[in-house]
Amino acid sequence: MKYDYLVVGAGLFGAVFAHEAKKAGKNCLVIDKREHIGGNVYTEDVEGIQVHKYGAHIFHTSDKKIWDYVNQFAEFNNYINSPVAVYGDELYNLPFNMNTFSKMWGIKTPDEAKEIIAKQIAELNIDEPANLEEQALKLVGRDVYEKLIKGYTQKQWGRECTELPAFIIKRLPLRFTYDNNYFNDRYQGIPVDGYTAMVEKMLEGTEVRLSTDYFDVKDEIEADKVIYTGMIDSYYDYKLGVLEYRSVRFETEKLDCENYQGNAVVNYTAADVPYTRIIEHKHFNFGKQPVTVISREYSSEWKKGDEPYYPVNNDRNNDLYEQYKKLAESEGKVIFGGRLGQYKYYDMDKVIAAALDMCKEQLG
Ligand code: FAD
Ligand code: UDP
């Protein structure tokens, strides 16, 4: 059997590509080395609770086309992400907004908050922020940086904030209103039946083989083209060097209580707490089950054999990726996509947009 496309990876990138290829009349085989579809957005049903097995996933986008696209495959609820941060015995709302500032400094108005931040920034003399620390200090001043950013970021990335790129912190909104919505995007929600059901729908009618590693079967499967969404450096057997990733270990427990922490996401921002956050999965779907499931997230440096989660997009790795990309561009048959294939800190909406762009190039 010869396929038009062999899609390596049943995550969002691979599933969107396979869906569109099928619609265009192409014959596709999707393989994944894991025993399930969905990649990192995979959710598992535990007593009616959708457990986000590889970390909390909240869908958010400002792109109406992408919102309409995903709504073909799933009904989304109206969940709005509003994490809280615990620092010692203090509790703050995120993202950085008037609730955070009011709690931090005992003030009420935007002008008061702006004045305190401006004063703290003026003392620092930062012109063009060269790294995450400078960017964060320049945005919110020293108090917020010390309590809510420094410890969390160093745990999450295993690196000093001075060694990290500024863009990472720019992901978080900063606003002078009492608004705890973690995202600025127009559209947001969680699939009512979980992400796995959504990806299942994308892959309806497409042949999928699970527990199948590309490197074990590549000589047996005949296909005109390969869409590869695994790690680009692993594809080349790390011959130019190893790209760095952060991995995450999830310690997941079912608890015999109805409501453990009162919120889906609670961040622990102090350096002396070993985990970065605790997720209570039922709150993503407003669950009323008598039990609950929580996951503590421990961040670690990726090593061969671990699951890669976050590309570490600093200069060293970006330069190395560019070299791999050059090799990739000279491939006739294999095309690289997704968070691992393009070594990019993509959110779900951006991965879907990138997959649809690739579909346009490939399928017309
Ligand atoms: P993946 O989901 O990683 O899929 C790649 C697939 O390829 C995997 O299933 C893997 O098993 C398979 N594969 C790899 N190598 C091989 C091989 N050799 N053979 C066969 N199969 C292989 N985005 C948001 O928009 N909102 C969020 O709240 C959010 N939270 C996140 C939280 C965490 C902890 C992480 C890590 C990411 C989060 N993201 C979030 C980003 C989101 O997970 C990604 O944008 C998306 O899942 C990327 O899809 P992908 O298909 O590129 O990669
Ligand atoms: N961050 C922080 N404190 C927090 C939450 C986030 O300092 O309580 C920083 C941290 O550097 C993190 C970045 O903001 O890597 C982006 O956070 P986001 O929640 O977007 O990370 P992700 O969803 O990718 O885990």
GROMACS .gro file of C-alpha atoms and ligand atoms in nm:
model
  442
    1MET     CA    1   0.000   0.000   0.000
    2LYS     CA    2   0.140   0.339  -0.098
    3TYR     CA    3   0.021   0.653   0.079
    4ASP     CA    4   0.022   1.010  -0.046
    5TYR     CA    5   0.124   1.127   0.301
    6LEU     CA    6   0.272   0.960   0.605
    7VAL     CA    7   0.199   1.188   0.900
    8VAL     CA    8   0.432   1.131   1.194
    9GLY     CA    9   0.257   1.245   1.512
   10ALA     CA   10  -0.114   1.241   1.599
   11GLY     CA   11  -0.096   1.574   1.784
   12LEU     CA   12  -0.283   1.882   1.668
   13PHE     CA   13  -0.049   1.958   1.380
   14GLY     CA   14  -0.065   1.606   1.241
   15ALA     CA   15  -0.440   1.569   1.298
   16VAL     CA   16  -0.524   1.898   1.123
   17PHE     CA   17  -0.299   1.811   0.831
   18ALA     CA   18  -0.449   1.462   0.800
   19HIS     CA   19  -0.803   1.598   0.816
   20GLU     CA   20  -0.742   1.846   0.538
   21ALA     CA   21  -0.548   1.596   0.328
   22LYS     CA   22  -0.837   1.351   0.348
   23LYS     CA   23  -1.079   1.625   0.247
   24ALA     CA   24  -0.857   1.697  -0.054
   25GLY     CA   25  -0.883   1.331  -0.157
   26LYS     CA   26  -0.536   1.230  -0.040
   27ASN     CA   27  -0.458   0.900   0.114
   28CYS     CA   28  -0.295   0.945   0.454
   29LEU     CA   29  -0.149   0.726   0.725
   30VAL     CA   30  -0.098   0.881   1.069
   31ILE     CA   31   0.141   0.715   1.313
   32ASP     CA   32   0.231   0.801   1.670
   33LYS     CA   33   0.478   0.641   1.906
   34ARG     CA   34   0.245   0.700   2.198
   35GLU     CA   35  -0.045   0.464   2.258
   36HIS     CA   36  -0.303   0.738   2.208
   37ILE     CA   37  -0.387   1.023   1.972
   38GLY     CA   38  -0.388   1.393   2.062
   39GLY     CA   39  -0.020   1.450   2.140
   40ASN     CA   40   0.015   1.686   2.433
   41VAL     CA   41  -0.348   1.794   2.432
   42TYR     CA   42  -0.460   1.437   2.515
   43THR     CA   43  -0.725   1.419   2.788
   44GLU     CA   44  -0.830   1.108   2.976
   45ASP     CA   45  -1.167   1.051   3.144
   46VAL     CA   46  -1.134   0.974   3.515
   47GLU     CA   47  -1.477   0.935   3.677
   48GLY     CA   48  -1.624   1.194   3.443
   49ILE     CA   49  -1.335   1.439   3.491
   50GLN     CA   50  -1.131   1.524   3.180
   51VAL     CA   51  -0.773   1.494   3.303
   52HIS     CA   52  -0.520   1.693   3.096
   53LYS     CA   53  -0.253   1.424   3.097
   54TYR     CA   54   0.033   1.639   2.962
   55GLY     CA   55  -0.047   1.967   3.134
   56ALA     CA   56  -0.338   2.209   3.143
   57HIS     CA   57  -0.461   2.317   2.801
   58ILE     CA   58  -0.686   2.618   2.760
   59PHE     CA   59  -0.782   2.703   2.406
   60HIS     CA   60  -0.760   3.074   2.328
   61THR     CA   61  -0.730   3.269   2.006
   62SER     CA   62  -0.802   3.605   1.850
   63ASP     CA   63  -0.833   3.450   1.507
   64LYS     CA   64  -1.197   3.391   1.420
   65LYS     CA   65  -1.105   3.153   1.138
   66ILE     CA   66  -0.919   2.927   1.383
   67TRP     CA   67  -1.201   2.949   1.639
   68ASP     CA   68  -1.458   2.850   1.373
   69TYR     CA   69  -1.223   2.576   1.256
   70VAL     CA   70  -1.196   2.403   1.596
   71ASN     CA   71  -1.566   2.446   1.663
   72GLN     CA   72  -1.635   2.208   1.373
   73PHE     CA   73  -1.485   1.931   1.583
   74ALA     CA   74  -1.596   2.011   1.937
   75GLU     CA   75  -1.837   2.211   2.144
   76PHE     CA   76  -1.642   2.454   2.364
   77ASN     CA   77  -1.753   2.574   2.707
   78ASN     CA   78  -1.714   2.929   2.836
   79TYR     CA   79  -1.421   2.863   3.071
   80ILE     CA   80  -1.203   3.168   3.132
   81ASN     CA   81  -0.860   3.099   3.276
   82SER     CA   82  -0.796   3.297   3.596
   83PRO     CA   83  -0.505   3.139   3.782
   84VAL     CA   84  -0.402   3.244   4.129
   85ALA     CA   85  -0.046   3.261   4.257
   86VAL     CA   86   0.064   3.153   4.601
   87TYR     CA   87   0.380   3.312   4.743
   88GLY     CA   88   0.445   3.196   5.100
   89ASP     CA   89   0.117   3.265   5.278
   90GLU     CA   90   0.017   3.537   5.035
   91LEU     CA   91  -0.226   3.479   4.751
   92TYR     CA   92  -0.248   3.693   4.436
   93ASN     CA   93  -0.463   3.703   4.124
   94LEU     CA   94  -0.301   3.662   3.786
   95PRO     CA   95  -0.226   3.789   3.529
   96PHE     CA   96  -0.078   4.113   3.664
   97ASN     CA   97  -0.381   4.337   3.710
   98MET     CA   98  -0.545   4.571   3.961
   99ASN     CA   99  -0.641   4.280   4.189
  100THR     CA  100  -0.272   4.181   4.206
  101PHE     CA  101  -0.153   4.537   4.267
  102SER     CA  102  -0.423   4.615   4.521
  103LYS     CA  103  -0.326   4.308   4.725
  104MET     CA  104   0.046   4.378   4.689
  105TRP     CA  105   0.043   4.745   4.787
  106GLY     CA  106  -0.296   4.806   4.955
  107ILE     CA  107  -0.398   5.055   4.684
  108LYS     CA  108  -0.722   5.097   4.489
  109THR     CA  109  -0.678   5.300   4.172
  110PRO     CA  110  -0.487   5.248   3.846
  111ASP     CA  111  -0.303   5.576   3.900
  112GLU     CA  112  -0.174   5.460   4.237
  113ALA     CA  113  -0.053   5.130   4.085
  114LYS     CA  114   0.110   5.303   3.790
  115GLU     CA  115   0.286   5.545   4.019
  116ILE     CA  116   0.439   5.268   4.231
  117ILE     CA  117   0.548   5.071   3.925
  118ALA     CA  118   0.690   5.381   3.755
  119LYS     CA  119   0.890   5.463   4.068
  120GLN     CA  120   1.035   5.113   4.087
  121ILE     CA  121   1.117   5.114   3.715
  122ALA     CA  122   1.284   5.457   3.728
  123GLU     CA  123   1.535   5.328   3.982
  124LEU     CA  124   1.645   5.052   3.744
  125ASN     CA  125   1.759   5.243   3.436
  126ILE     CA  126   1.667   4.975   3.185
  127ASP     CA  127   1.656   5.100   2.829
  128GLU     CA  128   1.612   4.809   2.589
  129PRO     CA  129   1.547   4.491   2.797
  130ALA     CA  130   1.814   4.234   2.709
  131ASN     CA  131   1.661   3.936   2.889
  132LEU     CA  132   1.357   3.812   3.079
  133GLU     CA  133   1.461   3.971   3.409
  134GLU     CA  134   1.502   4.315   3.257
  135GLN     CA  135   1.183   4.280   3.059
  136ALA     CA  136   0.984   4.176   3.367
  137LEU     CA  137   1.133   4.451   3.584
  138LYS     CA  138   1.058   4.705   3.315
  139LEU     CA  139   0.698   4.590   3.289
  140VAL     CA  140   0.592   4.551   3.652
  141GLY     CA  141   0.872   4.673   3.878
  142ARG     CA  142   1.066   4.495   4.150
  143ASP     CA  143   0.795   4.377   4.394
  144VAL     CA  144   0.591   4.182   4.142
  145TYR     CA  145   0.907   4.047   3.981
  146GLU     CA  146   1.051   3.923   4.311
  147LYS     CA  147   0.729   3.761   4.438
  148LEU     CA  148   0.549   3.638   4.131
  149ILE     CA  149   0.800   3.597   3.849
  150LYS     CA  150   1.156   3.526   3.960
  151GLY     CA  151   1.109   3.198   4.151
  152TYR     CA  152   0.843   3.059   3.918
  153THR     CA  153   1.044   3.133   3.605
  154GLN     CA  154   1.365   2.985   3.743
  155LYS     CA  155   1.179   2.666   3.843
  156GLN     CA  156   0.997   2.647   3.511
  157TRP     CA  157   1.304   2.700   3.294
  158GLY     CA  158   1.587   2.581   3.522
  159ARG     CA  159   1.780   2.892   3.424
  160GLU     CA  160   1.837   3.236   3.570
  161CYS     CA  161   1.593   3.500   3.443
  162THR     CA  162   1.894   3.687   3.305
  163GLU     CA  163   1.966   3.392   3.074
  164LEU     CA  164   1.618   3.370   2.926
  165PRO     CA  165   1.467   3.553   2.629
  166ALA     CA  166   1.241   3.849   2.705
  167PHE     CA  167   0.951   3.725   2.487
  168ILE     CA  168   0.854   3.453   2.736
  169ILE     CA  169   0.724   3.703   2.989
  170LYS     CA  170   0.548   3.907   2.722
  171ARG     CA  171   0.305   3.616   2.693
  172LEU     CA  172   0.134   3.743   3.009
  173PRO     CA  173  -0.103   4.039   2.994
  174LEU     CA  174  -0.045   4.341   3.216
  175ARG     CA  175  -0.349   4.555   3.275
  176PHE     CA  176  -0.472   4.828   3.502
  177THR     CA  177  -0.828   4.698   3.532
  178TYR     CA  178  -0.976   4.452   3.781
  179ASP     CA  179  -0.978   4.172   3.521
  180ASN     CA  180  -0.835   3.829   3.605
  181ASN     CA  181  -0.866   3.682   3.254
  182TYR     CA  182  -0.522   3.528   3.186
  183PHE     CA  183  -0.557   3.589   2.812
  184ASN     CA  184  -0.640   3.893   2.600
  185ASP     CA  185  -0.783   3.681   2.321
  186ARG     CA  186  -1.136   3.728   2.190
  187TYR     CA  187  -1.221   3.354   2.201
  188GLN     CA  188  -1.151   3.108   2.482
  189GLY     CA  189  -1.283   2.777   2.615
  190ILE     CA  190  -1.232   2.406   2.674
  191PRO     CA  191  -1.390   2.127   2.467
  192VAL     CA  192  -1.688   2.000   2.667
  193ASP     CA  193  -1.603   1.635   2.591
  194GLY     CA  194  -1.225   1.678   2.618
  195TYR     CA  195  -0.951   1.732   2.361
  196THR     CA  196  -0.916   1.363   2.279
  197ALA     CA  197  -1.272   1.354   2.140
  198MET     CA  198  -1.193   1.665   1.934
  199VAL     CA  199  -0.883   1.509   1.779
  200GLU     CA  200  -1.073   1.182   1.724
  201LYS     CA  201  -1.319   1.379   1.515
  202MET     CA  202  -1.036   1.538   1.315
  203LEU     CA  203  -0.898   1.193   1.242
  204GLU     CA  204  -1.232   1.032   1.156
  205GLY     CA  205  -1.189   0.816   0.847
  206THR     CA  206  -0.808   0.835   0.851
  207GLU     CA  207  -0.593   0.529   0.916
  208VAL     CA  208  -0.403   0.569   1.244
  209ARG     CA  209  -0.137   0.339   1.387
  210LEU     CA  210  -0.045   0.394   1.750
  211SER     CA  211   0.258   0.272   1.947
  212THR     CA  212   0.451   0.305   1.621
  213ASP     CA  213   0.781   0.489   1.614
  214TYR     CA  214   0.871   0.641   1.278
  215PHE     CA  215   1.233   0.532   1.307
  216ASP     CA  216   1.125   0.167   1.344
  217VAL     CA  217   0.895   0.166   1.040
  218LYS     CA  218   1.027   0.427   0.800
  219ASP     CA  219   1.167   0.175   0.557
  220GLU     CA  220   0.849  -0.033   0.556
  221ILE     CA  221   0.590   0.237   0.487
  222GLU     CA  222   0.572   0.374   0.136
  223ALA     CA  223   0.457   0.733   0.104
  224ASP     CA  224   0.515   1.016  -0.144
  225LYS     CA  225   0.571   1.263   0.136
  226VAL     CA  226   0.626   1.259   0.510
  227ILE     CA  227   0.490   1.524   0.747
  228TYR     CA  228   0.715   1.490   1.050
  229THR     CA  229   0.605   1.651   1.380
  230GLY     CA  230   0.864   1.491   1.610
  231MET     CA  231   1.186   1.655   1.731
  232ILE     CA  232   1.389   1.792   1.440
  233ASP     CA  233   1.725   1.718   1.606
  234SER     CA  234   1.624   1.358   1.678
  235TYR     CA  235   1.533   1.315   1.308
  236TYR     CA  236   1.897   1.392   1.226
  237ASP     CA  237   2.024   1.177   1.512
  238TYR     CA  238   2.145   1.493   1.689
  239LYS     CA  239   2.435   1.516   1.444
  240LEU     CA  240   2.472   1.895   1.477
  241GLY     CA  241   2.412   1.894   1.854
  242VAL     CA  242   2.124   1.848   2.095
  243LEU     CA  243   1.850   2.111   2.115
  244GLU     CA  244   1.743   2.185   2.472
  245TYR     CA  245   1.389   2.132   2.598
  246ARG     CA  246   1.220   2.147   2.932
  247SER     CA  247   1.036   1.841   3.042
  248VAL     CA  248   0.763   1.819   3.304
  249ARG     CA  249   0.683   1.544   3.552
  250PHE     CA  250   0.319   1.528   3.658
  251GLU     CA  251   0.232   1.385   3.996
  252THR     CA  252  -0.138   1.310   3.955
  253GLU     CA  253  -0.367   1.199   4.240
  254LYS     CA  254  -0.736   1.129   4.276
  255LEU     CA  255  -0.863   1.274   4.603
  256ASP     CA  256  -1.175   1.188   4.794
  257CYS     CA  257  -1.292   1.543   4.819
  258GLU     CA  258  -1.519   1.751   4.606
  259ASN     CA  259  -1.310   2.067   4.575
  260TYR     CA  260  -0.941   2.073   4.666
  261GLN     CA  261  -0.819   2.422   4.580
  262GLY     CA  262  -1.120   2.611   4.444
  263ASN     CA  263  -0.954   2.692   4.110
  264ALA     CA  264  -0.825   2.503   3.807
  265VAL     CA  265  -0.476   2.654   3.821
  266VAL     CA  266  -0.279   2.758   4.129
  267ASN     CA  267   0.082   2.868   4.066
  268TYR     CA  268   0.343   2.838   4.339
  269THR     CA  269   0.579   3.122   4.268
  270ALA     CA  270   0.833   3.084   4.553
  271ALA     CA  271   1.161   2.910   4.469
  272ASP     CA  272   1.144   2.686   4.778
  273VAL     CA  273   0.827   2.502   4.667
  274PRO     CA  274   0.951   2.228   4.432
  275TYR     CA  275   0.654   2.226   4.194
  276THR     CA  276   0.547   2.513   3.971
  277ARG     CA  277   0.170   2.468   3.984
  278ILE     CA  278  -0.119   2.247   4.090
  279ILE     CA  279  -0.394   2.180   3.840
  280GLU     CA  280  -0.740   2.070   3.960
  281HIS     CA  281  -0.880   1.934   3.637
  282LYS     CA  282  -1.256   1.930   3.712
  283HIS     CA  283  -1.271   2.311   3.729
  284PHE     CA  284  -1.193   2.337   3.356
  285ASN     CA  285  -1.536   2.187   3.294
  286PHE     CA  286  -1.718   2.320   3.604
  287GLY     CA  287  -1.730   1.960   3.733
  288LYS     CA  288  -1.954   1.863   4.024
  289GLN     CA  289  -1.820   1.508   4.080
  290PRO     CA  290  -1.782   1.391   4.443
  291VAL     CA  291  -1.408   1.326   4.383
  292THR     CA  292  -1.136   1.538   4.231
  293VAL     CA  293  -0.809   1.487   4.041
  294ILE     CA  294  -0.507   1.712   4.090
  295SER     CA  295  -0.165   1.724   3.922
  296ARG     CA  296   0.148   1.881   4.065
  297GLU     CA  297   0.389   1.992   3.791
  298TYR     CA  298   0.762   1.953   3.840
  299SER     CA  299   0.976   2.105   3.570
  300SER     CA  300   1.308   1.946   3.470
  301GLU     CA  301   1.577   1.963   3.203
  302TRP     CA  302   1.495   1.728   2.917
  303LYS     CA  303   1.729   1.436   2.854
  304LYS     CA  304   1.705   1.160   2.594
  305GLY     CA  305   1.412   0.933   2.679
  306ASP     CA  306   1.205   1.208   2.850
  307GLU     CA  307   0.903   1.375   2.694
  308PRO     CA  308   1.006   1.709   2.541
  309TYR     CA  309   0.759   1.984   2.632
  310TYR     CA  310   0.899   2.333   2.600
  311PRO     CA  311   1.165   2.433   2.345
  312VAL     CA  312   1.417   2.661   2.516
  313ASN     CA  313   1.427   2.938   2.256
  314ASN     CA  314   1.746   3.113   2.365
  315ASP     CA  315   2.018   3.226   2.122
  316ARG     CA  316   2.224   2.907   2.142
  317ASN     CA  317   1.926   2.685   2.062
  318ASN     CA  318   1.776   2.914   1.800
  319ASP     CA  319   2.110   2.918   1.615
  320LEU     CA  320   2.134   2.542   1.631
  321TYR     CA  321   1.775   2.508   1.513
  322GLU     CA  322   1.854   2.731   1.214
  323GLN     CA  323   2.126   2.485   1.114
  324TYR     CA  324   1.886   2.192   1.139
  325LYS     CA  325   1.630   2.394   0.944
  326LYS     CA  326   1.878   2.432   0.659
  327LEU     CA  327   1.915   2.054   0.646
  328ALA     CA  328   1.536   2.019   0.660
  329GLU     CA  329   1.492   2.258   0.367
  330SER     CA  330   1.709   2.040   0.149
  331GLU     CA  331   1.488   1.733   0.207
  332GLY     CA  332   1.276   1.650  -0.094
  333LYS     CA  333   1.023   1.430   0.071
  334VAL     CA  334   1.010   1.510   0.442
  335ILE     CA  335   0.845   1.827   0.573
  336PHE     CA  336   0.878   1.938   0.935
  337GLY     CA  337   0.593   2.088   1.137
  338GLY     CA  338   0.460   2.156   1.486
  339ARG     CA  339   0.611   2.251   1.819
  340LEU     CA  340   0.890   1.994   1.800
  341GLY     CA  341   0.946   1.989   1.423
  342GLN     CA  342   0.979   2.368   1.411
  343TYR     CA  343   1.127   2.405   1.761
  344LYS     CA  344   0.882   2.681   1.846
  345TYR     CA  345   0.688   2.770   2.162
  346TYR     CA  346   0.357   2.745   1.972
  347ASP     CA  347   0.016   2.767   2.140
  348MET     CA  348  -0.258   2.543   2.005
  349ASP     CA  349  -0.417   2.807   1.785
  350LYS     CA  350  -0.081   2.889   1.628
  351VAL     CA  351  -0.005   2.524   1.563
  352ILE     CA  352  -0.340   2.483   1.390
  353ALA     CA  353  -0.277   2.798   1.183
  354ALA     CA  354   0.068   2.668   1.087
  355ALA     CA  355  -0.079   2.329   0.988
  356LEU     CA  356  -0.344   2.499   0.775
  357ASP     CA  357  -0.074   2.707   0.605
  358MET     CA  358   0.116   2.391   0.527
  359CYS     CA  359  -0.204   2.238   0.388
  360LYS     CA  360  -0.238   2.533   0.151
  361GLU     CA  361   0.118   2.483   0.029
  362GLN     CA  362   0.083   2.108  -0.007
  363LEU     CA  363  -0.278   2.055  -0.105
  364GLY     CA  364  -0.359   2.380  -0.284
  365FAD     P1  365   0.260   1.735   1.997
  365FAD     O1  366   0.128   1.751   2.065
  365FAD     O2  367   0.383   1.724   2.080
  365FAD     O3  368   0.251   1.612   1.897
  365FAD     C1  369   0.363   1.552   1.840
  365FAD     C2  370   0.336   1.403   1.837
  365FAD     O4  371   0.438   1.339   1.761
  365FAD     C3  372   0.337   1.339   1.976
  365FAD     O5  373   0.215   1.272   1.999
  365FAD     C4  374   0.456   1.242   1.970
  365FAD     O6  375   0.434   1.123   2.042
  365FAD     C5  376   0.466   1.214   1.821
  365FAD     N1  377   0.601   1.174   1.781
  365FAD     C6  378   0.717   1.237   1.806
  365FAD     N2  379   0.819   1.168   1.755
  365FAD     C7  380   0.768   1.057   1.695
  365FAD     C8  381   0.824   0.946   1.625
  365FAD     N3  382   0.956   0.934   1.609
  365FAD     N4  383   0.740   0.851   1.579
  365FAD     C9  384   0.605   0.861   1.598
  365FAD     N5  385   0.547   0.963   1.663
  365FAD    C10  386   0.627   1.060   1.711
  365FAD     N6  387  -0.128   2.571   2.416
  365FAD    C11  388  -0.237   2.650   2.431
  365FAD     O7  389  -0.288   2.704   2.332
  365FAD     N7  390  -0.295   2.665   2.554
  365FAD    C12  391  -0.247   2.607   2.667
  365FAD     O8  392  -0.302   2.624   2.777
  365FAD    C13  393  -0.128   2.526   2.654
  365FAD     N8  394  -0.077   2.466   2.762
  365FAD    C14  395   0.036   2.387   2.748
  365FAD    C15  396   0.088   2.326   2.861
  365FAD    C16  397   0.200   2.246   2.850
  365FAD    C17  398   0.258   2.178   2.972
  365FAD    C18  399   0.262   2.230   2.723
  365FAD    C19  400   0.386   2.145   2.709
  365FAD    C20  401   0.210   2.289   2.610
  365FAD    C21  402   0.096   2.370   2.620
  365FAD     N9  403   0.039   2.429   2.509
  365FAD    C22  404  -0.072   2.509   2.524
  365FAD    C23  405   0.093   2.408   2.373
  365FAD    C24  406   0.030   2.288   2.301
  365FAD     O9  407   0.051   2.170   2.375
  365FAD    C25  408   0.091   2.274   2.161
  365FAD    O10  409   0.072   2.393   2.087
  365FAD    C26  410   0.037   2.159   2.076
  365FAD    O11  411   0.004   2.047   2.151
  365FAD    C27  412   0.143   2.122   1.974
  365FAD    O12  413   0.095   2.023   1.888
  365FAD     P2  414   0.197   1.944   1.796
  365FAD    O13  415   0.115   1.854   1.711
  365FAD    O14  416   0.292   2.036   1.733
  365FAD    O15  417   0.289   1.859   1.898
  366UDP     N1  418   0.525   3.326   3.476
  366UDP     C1  419   0.564   3.371   3.599
  366UDP     N2  420   0.481   3.355   3.706
  366UDP     C2  421   0.361   3.295   3.695
  366UDP     C3  422   0.321   3.249   3.567
  366UDP     C4  423   0.406   3.265   3.459
  366UDP     O1  424   0.671   3.425   3.613
  366UDP     O2  425   0.290   3.281   3.796
  366UDP     C5  426   0.619   3.343   3.362
  366UDP     C6  427   0.709   3.221   3.343
  366UDP     O3  428   0.835   3.267   3.299
  366UDP     C7  429   0.639   3.147   3.231
  366UDP     C8  430   0.588   3.262   3.146
  366UDP     O4  431   0.549   3.362   3.242
  366UDP     O5  432   0.727   3.064   3.161
  366UDP     C9  433   0.474   3.228   3.054
  366UDP     O6  434   0.368   3.175   3.134
  366UDP     P1  435   0.256   3.086   3.072
  366UDP     O7  436   0.152   3.065   3.176
  366UDP     O8  437   0.215   3.144   2.943
  366UDP     O9  438   0.335   2.949   3.048
  366UDP     P2  439   0.283   2.811   2.985
  366UDP    O10  440   0.135   2.819   2.966
  366UDP    O11  441   0.354   2.800   2.857
  366UDP    O12  442   0.325   2.711   3.087
   0.00000   0.00000   0.00000
